[in-house]
PDB file of C-alpha atoms (C1' of nucleotides) in Angstrom:
ATOM      1  CA  MET A  52      54.071  24.112 -12.971  1.00 55.00           C
ATOM      2  CA  ALA A  53      53.343  24.784  -9.522  1.00 71.00           C
ATOM      3  CA  ASN A  54      54.830  28.179  -9.170  1.00 84.00           C
ATOM      4  CA  MET A  55      53.405  30.918  -7.477  1.00 89.00           C
ATOM      5  CA  ASN A  56      51.878  32.536 -10.888  1.00 93.00           C
ATOM      6  CA  SER A  57      49.922  29.176 -11.900  1.00 96.00           C
ATOM      7  CA  ALA A  58      48.772  28.930  -8.252  1.00 96.00           C
ATOM      8  CA  LEU A  59      47.646  32.615  -8.251  1.00 97.00           C
ATOM      9  CA  LEU A  60      45.629  32.175 -11.664  1.00 97.00           C
ATOM     10  CA  ALA A  61      44.132  28.797 -10.500  1.00 97.00           C
ATOM     11  CA  LEU A  62      42.678  30.388  -7.252  1.00 97.00           C
ATOM     12  CA  ALA A  63      41.422  33.527  -8.826  1.00 97.00           C
ATOM     13  CA  ASP A  64      38.295  31.985 -10.252  1.00 98.00           C
ATOM     14  CA  PRO A  65      35.677  31.832  -7.491  1.00 97.00           C
ATOM     15  CA  THR A  66      34.261  28.377  -9.034  1.00 98.00           C
ATOM     16  CA  ARG A  67      37.508  27.073  -9.168  1.00 98.00           C
ATOM     17  CA  ARG A  68      38.436  28.080  -5.666  1.00 97.00           C
ATOM     18  CA  ALA A  69      35.245  26.555  -4.491  1.00 98.00           C
ATOM     19  CA  VAL A  70      36.278  23.256  -6.005  1.00 98.00           C
ATOM     20  CA  PHE A  71      39.689  23.486  -4.577  1.00 96.00           C
ATOM     21  CA  GLU A  72      38.190  24.504  -0.952  1.00 95.00           C
ATOM     22  CA  ARG A  73      35.873  21.553  -1.101  1.00 96.00           C
ATOM     23  CA  VAL A  74      38.825  19.088  -1.928  1.00 95.00           C
ATOM     24  CA  ALA A  75      40.473  20.506   0.780  1.00 91.00           C
ATOM     25  CA  ARG A  76      37.998  19.664   3.326  1.00 91.00           C
ATOM     26  CA  SER A  77      37.852  16.128   2.252  1.00 92.00           C
ATOM     27  CA  PRO A  78      39.160  14.029  -0.697  1.00 94.00           C
ATOM     28  CA  ALA A  79      36.237  13.501  -3.009  1.00 97.00           C
ATOM     29  CA  PRO A  80      35.535  11.945  -6.414  1.00 98.00           C
ATOM     30  CA  VAL A  81      34.634  14.456  -9.221  1.00 98.00           C
ATOM     31  CA  GLY A  82      30.776  13.783  -9.173  1.00 97.00           C
ATOM     32  CA  ASP A  83      30.600  14.379  -5.496  1.00 98.00           C
ATOM     33  CA  ILE A  84      32.369  17.762  -5.977  1.00 98.00           C
ATOM     34  CA  ALA A  85      30.196  18.652  -8.873  1.00 98.00           C
ATOM     35  CA  MET A  86      27.074  17.666  -7.090  1.00 96.00           C
ATOM     36  CA  GLY A  87      27.500  20.705  -4.487  1.00 94.00           C
ATOM     37  CA  LEU A  88      28.340  23.116  -7.204  1.00 97.00           C
ATOM     38  CA  PRO A  89      26.363  25.173 -10.024  1.00 97.00           C
ATOM     39  CA  VAL A  90      28.298  23.867 -12.704  1.00 98.00           C
ATOM     40  CA  SER A  91      28.314  20.712 -14.498  1.00 98.00           C
ATOM     41  CA  ARG A  92      30.545  17.713 -14.186  1.00 98.00           C
ATOM     42  CA  PRO A  93      33.282  18.272 -16.926  1.00 98.00           C
ATOM     43  CA  ALA A  94      33.487  21.866 -15.843  1.00 98.00           C
ATOM     44  CA  VAL A  95      34.533  20.508 -12.515  1.00 98.00           C
ATOM     45  CA  SER A  96      36.853  17.979 -14.234  1.00 98.00           C
ATOM     46  CA  GLN A  97      38.516  20.795 -16.145  1.00 98.00           C
ATOM     47  CA  HIS A  98      38.827  23.045 -12.831  1.00 98.00           C
ATOM     48  CA  LEU A  99      40.501  19.869 -11.457  1.00 98.00           C
ATOM     49  CA  LYS A 100      42.929  19.592 -14.169  1.00 98.00           C
ATOM     50  CA  VAL A 101      44.072  23.406 -13.870  1.00 98.00           C
ATOM     51  CA  LEU A 102      44.624  22.818 -10.098  1.00 98.00           C
ATOM     52  CA  LYS A 103      46.272  19.787 -10.570  1.00 98.00           C
ATOM     53  CA  GLU A 104      48.971  21.337 -13.296  1.00 97.00           C
ATOM     54  CA  ALA A 105      49.243  24.209 -10.491  1.00 97.00           C
ATOM     55  CA  GLY A 106      50.368  21.713  -8.223  1.00 96.00           C
ATOM     56  CA  LEU A 107      47.295  22.483  -5.812  1.00 95.00           C
ATOM     57  CA  VAL A 108      45.679  19.151  -5.861  1.00 96.00           C
ATOM     58  CA  LEU A 109      46.706  15.424  -6.379  1.00 96.00           C
ATOM     59  CA  ASP A 110      44.319  12.564  -7.686  1.00 97.00           C
ATOM     60  CA  HIS A 111      44.589   8.670  -7.727  1.00 96.00           C
ATOM     61  CA  ALA A 112      42.453   6.203  -9.276  1.00 96.00           C
ATOM     62  CA  ASP A 113      40.061   4.093  -7.366  1.00 96.00           C
ATOM     63  CA  GLY A 114      38.220   1.635  -9.509  1.00 94.00           C
ATOM     64  CA  ALA A 115      36.113   3.824 -12.171  1.00 94.00           C
ATOM     65  CA  ARG A 116      36.520   6.719  -9.875  1.00 97.00           C
ATOM     66  CA  ARG A 117      39.095   9.103  -9.415  1.00 98.00           C
ATOM     67  CA  ILE A 118      39.843  10.707  -5.839  1.00 98.00           C
ATOM     68  CA  TYR A 119      40.943  14.160  -5.572  1.00 97.00           C
ATOM     69  CA  ARG A 120      42.628  15.490  -2.591  1.00 94.00           C
ATOM     70  CA  ILE A 121      44.611  18.548  -1.674  1.00 92.00           C
ATOM     71  CA  ASP A 122      48.305  19.299  -1.742  1.00 90.00           C
ATOM     72  CA  PRO A 123      49.178  21.711   0.803  1.00 84.00           C
ATOM     73  CA  ARG A 124      52.628  22.059  -0.552  1.00 87.00           C
ATOM     74  CA  GLY A 125      51.025  23.995  -3.573  1.00 90.00           C
ATOM     75  CA  LEU A 126      50.354  26.865  -1.255  1.00 90.00           C
ATOM     76  CA  GLY A 127      53.866  27.310  -0.092  1.00 88.00           C
ATOM     77  CA  PRO A 128      55.284  29.310  -2.969  1.00 90.00           C
ATOM     78  CA  LEU A 129      52.328  31.550  -2.786  1.00 92.00           C
ATOM     79  CA  ARG A 130      52.612  31.922   0.972  1.00 90.00           C
ATOM     80  CA  ALA A 131      56.369  32.760   0.858  1.00 88.00           C
ATOM     81  CA  TRP A 132      55.730  35.302  -1.938  1.00 90.00           C
ATOM     82  CA  LEU A 133      52.705  36.798   0.309  1.00 88.00           C
ATOM     83  CA  ASP A 134      55.073  36.595   3.421  1.00 85.00           C
ATOM     84  CA  GLN A 135      58.177  38.024   1.909  1.00 76.00           C
ATOM     85  CA  PHE A 136      55.834  40.803   0.406  1.00 72.00           C
ATOM     86  CA  TRP A 137      53.896  41.264   4.056  1.00 72.00           C
ATOM     87  CA  GLY A 138      57.233  42.295   5.519  1.00 70.00           C
ATOM     88  CA  GLU A 139      58.202  44.613   2.484  1.00 64.00           C
ATOM     89  CA  ALA A 140      54.906  46.243   2.301  1.00 61.00           C
ATOM     90  CA  LEU A 141      54.933  46.969   5.787  1.00 66.00           C
ATOM     91  CA  ASP A 142      58.216  48.494   5.837  1.00 64.00           C
ATOM     92  CA  ALA A 143      57.514  50.724   2.757  1.00 59.00           C
ATOM     93  CA  PHE A 144      54.286  51.631   4.554  1.00 59.00           C
ATOM     94  CA  ALA A 145      56.019  52.667   7.591  1.00 59.00           C
ATOM     95  CA  ALA A 146      58.629  54.748   5.977  1.00 60.00           C
ATOM     96  CA  ASP A 147      56.197  56.244   3.929  1.00 55.00           C
ATOM     97  CA  LEU A 148      54.106  57.283   6.876  1.00 57.00           C
ATOM     98  CA  GLU A 149      57.325  58.907   8.415  1.00 56.00           C
ATOM     99  CA  ALA A 150      58.007  60.761   5.274  1.00 53.00           C
ATOM    100  CA  HIS A 151      54.766  62.324   4.709  1.00 51.00           C
ATOM    101  CA  ALA A 152      53.218  62.123   8.079  1.00 46.00           C
ATOM    102  CA  LYS A 153      50.358  64.371   7.500  1.00 42.00           C
ATOM    103  CA  ASP A 154      48.960  64.159   4.086  1.00 41.00           C
ATOM    104  CA  ASP A 155      47.618  60.629   4.973  1.00 42.00           C
ATOM    105  CA  LYS A 156      43.973  61.713   4.676  1.00 39.00           C
ATOM    106  CA  ASP A 157      43.617  63.031   1.057  1.00 37.00           C
ATOM    107  CA  ASP A 158      43.124  59.679  -0.808  1.00 39.00           C
ATOM    108  CA  ASP A 159      39.842  59.115  -2.222  1.00 40.00           C
ATOM    109  CA  HIS A 160      37.968  55.996  -2.188  1.00 39.00           C
ATOM    110  CA  ASP A 161      35.057  54.915  -4.009  1.00 37.00           C
TER     111      ASP A 161
ATOM    112  CA  MET B1187      35.695  46.112  -2.468  1.00 55.00           C
ATOM    113  CA  ALA B1188      38.825  45.125  -0.757  1.00 71.00           C
ATOM    114  CA  ASN B1189      37.866  41.538  -0.059  1.00 84.00           C
ATOM    115  CA  MET B1190      39.826  38.460  -0.752  1.00 89.00           C
ATOM    116  CA  ASN B1191      38.234  37.869  -3.907  1.00 93.00           C
ATOM    117  CA  SER B1192      39.268  41.083  -5.382  1.00 96.00           C
ATOM    118  CA  ALA B1193      42.501  40.834  -4.412  1.00 96.00           C
ATOM    119  CA  LEU B1194      43.139  37.418  -5.655  1.00 97.00           C
ATOM    120  CA  LEU B1195      41.659  38.301  -8.996  1.00 97.00           C
ATOM    121  CA  ALA B1196      43.754  41.620  -9.205  1.00 98.00           C
ATOM    122  CA  LEU B1197      46.827  39.866  -8.280  1.00 97.00           C
ATOM    123  CA  ALA B1198      46.492  36.950 -10.901  1.00 97.00           C
ATOM    124  CA  ASP B1199      47.338  39.262 -13.880  1.00 98.00           C
ATOM    125  CA  PRO B1200      51.264  39.096 -14.223  1.00 97.00           C
ATOM    126  CA  THR B1201      51.475  42.590 -15.267  1.00 98.00           C
ATOM    127  CA  ARG B1202      49.250  43.955 -12.742  1.00 98.00           C
ATOM    128  CA  ARG B1203      51.213  41.904  -9.889  1.00 97.00           C
ATOM    129  CA  ALA B1204      54.376  43.886 -11.230  1.00 98.00           C
ATOM    130  CA  VAL B1205      52.581  47.257 -11.044  1.00 98.00           C
ATOM    131  CA  PHE B1206      51.711  45.989  -7.373  1.00 96.00           C
ATOM    132  CA  GLU B1207      55.277  44.940  -6.875  1.00 95.00           C
ATOM    133  CA  ARG B1208      56.651  48.038  -8.234  1.00 96.00           C
ATOM    134  CA  VAL B1209      54.449  50.249  -6.204  1.00 95.00           C
ATOM    135  CA  ALA B1210      55.092  48.363  -3.245  1.00 91.00           C
ATOM    136  CA  ARG B1211      58.953  48.902  -3.427  1.00 91.00           C
ATOM    137  CA  SER B1212      58.324  52.641  -3.070  1.00 92.00           C
ATOM    138  CA  PRO B1213      55.754  54.874  -4.048  1.00 94.00           C
ATOM    139  CA  ALA B1214      55.765  56.287  -7.308  1.00 97.00           C
ATOM    140  CA  PRO B1215      53.615  58.518 -10.128  1.00 98.00           C
ATOM    141  CA  VAL B1216      52.031  56.645 -12.911  1.00 98.00           C
ATOM    142  CA  GLY B1217      54.714  57.548 -15.528  1.00 97.00           C
ATOM    143  CA  ASP B1218      57.698  56.197 -13.766  1.00 98.00           C
ATOM    144  CA  ILE B1219      55.658  52.854 -13.075  1.00 98.00           C
ATOM    145  CA  ALA B1220      54.693  52.509 -16.794  1.00 98.00           C
ATOM    146  CA  MET B1221      58.434  53.256 -17.774  1.00 96.00           C
ATOM    147  CA  GLY B1222      59.611  49.862 -16.325  1.00 94.00           C
ATOM    148  CA  LEU B1223      56.913  47.868 -17.885  1.00 97.00           C
ATOM    149  CA  PRO B1224      56.368  46.740 -21.543  1.00 97.00           C
ATOM    150  CA  VAL B1225      52.798  48.150 -21.564  1.00 98.00           C
ATOM    151  CA  SER B1226      51.579  51.882 -22.204  1.00 98.00           C
ATOM    152  CA  ARG B1227      50.808  54.229 -19.570  1.00 98.00           C
ATOM    153  CA  PRO B1228      46.789  54.082 -19.883  1.00 98.00           C
ATOM    154  CA  ALA B1229      47.168  50.252 -19.275  1.00 98.00           C
ATOM    155  CA  VAL B1230      49.113  51.072 -15.889  1.00 98.00           C
ATOM    156  CA  SER B1231      46.563  53.746 -15.031  1.00 98.00           C
ATOM    157  CA  GLN B1232      43.679  50.709 -15.513  1.00 98.00           C
ATOM    158  CA  HIS B1233      45.903  48.300 -13.671  1.00 98.00           C
ATOM    159  CA  LEU B1234      46.140  50.926 -10.541  1.00 98.00           C
ATOM    160  CA  LYS B1235      42.138  51.391 -10.833  1.00 98.00           C
ATOM    161  CA  VAL B1236      41.869  47.717 -10.167  1.00 98.00           C
ATOM    162  CA  LEU B1237      44.530  47.693  -7.525  1.00 98.00           C
ATOM    163  CA  LYS B1238      42.932  50.497  -5.768  1.00 98.00           C
ATOM    164  CA  GLU B1239      39.292  49.200  -5.961  1.00 97.00           C
ATOM    165  CA  ALA B1240      40.759  45.745  -4.267  1.00 97.00           C
ATOM    166  CA  GLY B1241      42.167  47.779  -1.605  1.00 96.00           C
ATOM    167  CA  LEU B1242      45.794  47.121  -2.277  1.00 96.00           C
ATOM    168  CA  VAL B1243      47.086  50.297  -3.386  1.00 96.00           C
ATOM    169  CA  LEU B1244      46.379  54.205  -2.005  1.00 96.00           C
ATOM    170  CA  ASP B1245      46.621  57.051  -4.404  1.00 97.00           C
ATOM    171  CA  HIS B1246      47.035  60.768  -3.494  1.00 96.00           C
ATOM    172  CA  ALA B1247      47.348  63.808  -5.763  1.00 96.00           C
ATOM    173  CA  ASP B1248      50.855  65.732  -5.877  1.00 96.00           C
ATOM    174  CA  GLY B1249      50.216  68.838  -8.458  1.00 94.00           C
ATOM    175  CA  ALA B1250      49.654  67.385 -11.737  1.00 94.00           C
ATOM    176  CA  ARG B1251      51.012  64.045 -10.613  1.00 97.00           C
ATOM    177  CA  ARG B1252      49.393  61.380  -8.847  1.00 98.00           C
ATOM    178  CA  ILE B1253      51.495  59.279  -6.419  1.00 98.00           C
ATOM    179  CA  TYR B1254      50.349  55.549  -5.713  1.00 97.00           C
ATOM    180  CA  ARG B1255      51.659  53.611  -2.732  1.00 94.00           C
ATOM    181  CA  ILE B1256      50.955  50.402  -1.552  1.00 92.00           C
ATOM    182  CA  ASP B1257      48.446  49.536   1.166  1.00 90.00           C
ATOM    183  CA  PRO B1258      49.368  46.689   2.996  1.00 84.00           C
ATOM    184  CA  ARG B1259      46.341  45.990   4.639  1.00 86.00           C
ATOM    185  CA  GLY B1260      44.855  45.109   1.358  1.00 90.00           C
ATOM    186  CA  LEU B1261      46.768  41.646   1.792  1.00 90.00           C
ATOM    187  CA  GLY B1262      45.240  41.023   5.015  1.00 87.00           C
ATOM    188  CA  PRO B1263      42.267  39.119   3.876  1.00 90.00           C
ATOM    189  CA  LEU B1264      44.064  37.203   1.603  1.00 92.00           C
ATOM    190  CA  ARG B1265      46.825  36.241   4.161  1.00 89.00           C
ATOM    191  CA  ALA B1266      44.199  35.193   6.688  1.00 88.00           C
ATOM    192  CA  TRP B1267      42.384  33.070   4.101  1.00 90.00           C
ATOM    193  CA  LEU B1268      45.750  31.223   3.217  1.00 88.00           C
ATOM    194  CA  ASP B1269      46.601  30.906   6.840  1.00 85.00           C
ATOM    195  CA  GLN B1270      43.308  29.556   7.830  1.00 76.00           C
ATOM    196  CA  PHE B1271      43.746  27.116   4.910  1.00 72.00           C
ATOM    197  CA  TRP B1272      47.301  26.369   5.543  1.00 72.00           C
ATOM    198  CA  GLY B1273      46.251  24.778   9.005  1.00 70.00           C
ATOM    199  CA  GLU B1274      42.926  23.013   7.781  1.00 63.00           C
ATOM    200  CA  ALA B1275      45.001  21.721   4.256  1.00 61.00           C
ATOM    201  CA  LEU B1276      47.868  20.143   6.586  1.00 66.00           C
ATOM    202  CA  ASP B1277      45.320  18.506   8.832  1.00 63.00           C
ATOM    203  CA  ALA B1278      43.426  17.105   5.883  1.00 59.00           C
ATOM    204  CA  PHE B1279      46.323  16.136   4.401  1.00 59.00           C
ATOM    205  CA  ALA B1280      47.999  14.331   7.457  1.00 59.00           C
ATOM    206  CA  ALA B1281      44.704  12.645   8.049  1.00 60.00           C
ATOM    207  CA  ASP B1282      44.624  11.387   4.752  1.00 56.00           C
ATOM    208  CA  LEU B1283      48.403  10.088   4.801  1.00 58.00           C
ATOM    209  CA  GLU B1284      47.291   8.309   8.202  1.00 57.00           C
ATOM    210  CA  ALA B1285      44.011   6.810   6.063  1.00 54.00           C
ATOM    211  CA  HIS B1286      45.639   5.505   3.095  1.00 51.00           C
ATOM    212  CA  ALA B1287      49.504   5.269   4.281  1.00 47.00           C
ATOM    213  CA  LYS B1288      50.535   3.234   1.345  1.00 43.00           C
ATOM    214  CA  ASP B1289      48.995   4.493  -1.708  1.00 41.00           C
ATOM    215  CA  ASP B1290      50.760   7.710  -2.192  1.00 42.00           C
ATOM    216  CA  LYS B1291      52.600   6.872  -5.283  1.00 40.00           C
ATOM    217  CA  ASP B1292      50.008   6.159  -7.803  1.00 38.00           C
ATOM    218  CA  ASP B1293      49.574  10.111  -8.187  1.00 40.00           C
ATOM    219  CA  ASP B1294      50.352  10.938 -12.069  1.00 40.00           C
ATOM    220  CA  HIS B1295      52.050  14.099 -12.555  1.00 40.00           C
ATOM    221  CA  ASP B1296      52.275  15.884 -16.254  1.00 37.00           C
TER     222      ASP B1296
ATOM    223  C1'  DG C1056      46.965  83.482 -21.468  1.00 85.23           C
ATOM    224  C1'  DC C1057      49.435  79.834 -23.688  1.00 85.23           C
ATOM    225  C1'  DT C1058      52.127  75.688 -24.036  1.00 85.23           C
ATOM    226  C1'  DT C1059      53.565  71.746 -21.630  1.00 85.23           C
ATOM    227  C1'  DA C1060      53.330  67.748 -18.495  1.00 85.23           C
ATOM    228  C1'  DC C1061      50.743  64.427 -16.153  1.00 85.23           C
ATOM    229  C1'  DC C1062      46.937  61.621 -15.966  1.00 85.23           C
ATOM    230  C1'  DG C1063      41.982  59.206 -16.295  1.00 85.23           C
ATOM    231  C1'  DT C1064      38.598  57.590 -19.532  1.00 85.23           C
ATOM    232  C1'  DA C1065      36.000  56.102 -23.471  1.00 85.23           C
ATOM    233  C1'  DA C1066      36.020  53.162 -27.575  1.00 85.23           C
ATOM    234  C1'  DG C1067      37.570  49.653 -29.946  1.00 85.23           C
ATOM    235  C1'  DC C1068      39.845  44.856 -30.813  1.00 85.23           C
ATOM    236  C1'  DG C1069      41.883  40.452 -30.221  1.00 85.23           C
ATOM    237  C1'  DT C1070      42.187  36.831 -27.098  1.00 85.23           C
ATOM    238  C1'  DA C1071      41.754  34.051 -23.051  1.00 85.23           C
ATOM    239  C1'  DC C1072      38.717  31.371 -20.699  1.00 85.23           C
ATOM    240  C1'  DA C1073      34.772  29.373 -18.370  1.00 85.23           C
ATOM    241  C1'  DC C1074      30.988  26.623 -19.693  1.00 85.23           C
ATOM    242  C1'  DT C1075      27.855  23.967 -21.929  1.00 85.23           C
ATOM    243  C1'  DT C1076      26.681  19.613 -24.971  1.00 85.23           C
ATOM    244  C1'  DA C1077      28.557  15.253 -27.125  1.00 85.23           C
ATOM    245  C1'  DC C1078      31.495  11.739 -27.147  1.00 85.23           C
ATOM    246  C1'  DG C1079      35.025   7.884 -26.184  1.00 85.23           C
ATOM    247  C1'  DG C1080      37.358   4.910 -22.946  1.00 85.23           C
ATOM    248  C1'  DT C1081      37.939   2.092 -18.616  1.00 85.23           C
ATOM    249  C1'  DA C1082      35.895  -0.480 -14.715  1.00 85.23           C
ATOM    250  C1'  DA C1083      32.615  -2.701 -11.893  1.00 85.23           C
ATOM    251  C1'  DA C1084      28.077  -5.464 -12.047  1.00 85.23           C
ATOM    252  C1'  DT C1085      24.588  -8.419 -13.615  1.00 85.23           C
TER     253       DT C1085
ATOM    254  C1'  DA D 102      29.219 -10.264 -22.945  1.00 85.23           C
ATOM    255  C1'  DT D 103      26.522  -6.254 -22.057  1.00 85.23           C
ATOM    256  C1'  DT D 104      24.874  -2.743 -19.320  1.00 85.23           C
ATOM    257  C1'  DT D 105      25.671   0.736 -16.075  1.00 85.23           C
ATOM    258  C1'  DA D 106      28.561   3.986 -13.518  1.00 85.23           C
ATOM    259  C1'  DC D 107      32.328   7.570 -13.762  1.00 85.23           C
ATOM    260  C1'  DC D 108      35.470  10.322 -15.750  1.00 85.23           C
ATOM    261  C1'  DG D 109      38.489  12.892 -19.263  1.00 85.23           C
ATOM    262  C1'  DT D 110      38.601  15.558 -23.549  1.00 85.23           C
ATOM    263  C1'  DA D 111      37.153  17.434 -28.021  1.00 85.23           C
ATOM    264  C1'  DA D 112      34.643  21.240 -30.291  1.00 85.23           C
ATOM    265  C1'  DG D 113      31.796  25.043 -29.877  1.00 85.23           C
ATOM    266  C1'  DT D 114      29.949  29.412 -27.992  1.00 85.23           C
ATOM    267  C1'  DG D 115      29.541  33.648 -24.971  1.00 85.23           C
ATOM    268  C1'  DT D 116      31.829  36.762 -22.224  1.00 85.23           C
ATOM    269  C1'  DA D 117      35.116  38.922 -19.668  1.00 85.23           C
ATOM    270  C1'  DC D 118      39.528  41.288 -19.916  1.00 85.23           C
ATOM    271  C1'  DG D 119      43.894  43.279 -20.966  1.00 85.23           C
ATOM    272  C1'  DC D 120      45.698  46.243 -24.452  1.00 85.23           C
ATOM    273  C1'  DT D 121      46.062  50.114 -27.571  1.00 85.23           C
ATOM    274  C1'  DT D 122      44.781  54.783 -29.812  1.00 85.23           C
ATOM    275  C1'  DA D 123      42.410  58.915 -28.924  1.00 85.23           C
ATOM    276  C1'  DC D 124      40.324  62.289 -26.269  1.00 85.23           C
ATOM    277  C1'  DG D 125      39.412  65.822 -22.332  1.00 85.23           C
ATOM    278  C1'  DG D 126      40.798  67.820 -18.059  1.00 85.23           C
ATOM    279  C1'  DT D 127      43.744  69.816 -14.412  1.00 85.23           C
ATOM    280  C1'  DA D 128      48.118  71.626 -12.682  1.00 85.23           C
ATOM    281  C1'  DA D 129      52.550  73.807 -13.352  1.00 85.23           C
ATOM    282  C1'  DG D 130      55.865  77.002 -16.403  1.00 85.23           C
ATOM    283  C1'  DC D 131      57.032  80.560 -19.494  1.00 85.23           C
TER     284       DC D 131
END
DNA sequence: GCTTACCGTAAGCGTACACTTACGGTAAAT
DNA sequence: ATTTACCGTAAGTGTACGCTTACGGTAAGC
């Protein structure tokens, strides 16, 4: 689908994000990717499928092997959403600071 | 925890992301947030707890109500990760384009 | 004091999902 | 042609998680 929702869902899982980062460093076949991770090769294959459907990676055949590489355009929607959100959030935060301006200390953290 | 992992996990769920966007627009009590969503109030409360532990929102008491507002600093780590990744990804992509330069068309999409 | 409003949490449930093993299919090697 | 290497998918399993209803606790209103 390659929208922001699927990208966010794909990158939420730590293992899958590790796969993504590995592929981002340099294109590699599935076996090589799986070798650096604590999961089986089919698991990596499934993760790559999700990443591919999210528009985050591209694949092409190389003999019996299948090379995966990153598709940086897949990060576009997510980055755009975050950027638009960044300004909006800062505006709201600043406005809220002006409005209250004094009760900024009574928020309880864990 | 307020790290990138928890932020990514928190924003992955569509309902919780809707809660986050609602809070980002303007601070609001739990009941008001729940009113604009197709889930119950306790569900919103649980989502807010996750968002709070991820460092994405702040809360403060206002009588019997509890006002939630965004914490834009929570998006920092995620944005930093994405930025660092953005350049890295583009570099790898460009390098790969130079290396292959001709088999850019044999990637199969769904 | 009693009632009403607002909220967090516990308990329980159904489902999505990350992982494994097993299998089949294609491509290179001998 | 047979074997070996590499990979995707199907089937099954355990668990995390998003949601609901039920409950208890605090703050304002009468």
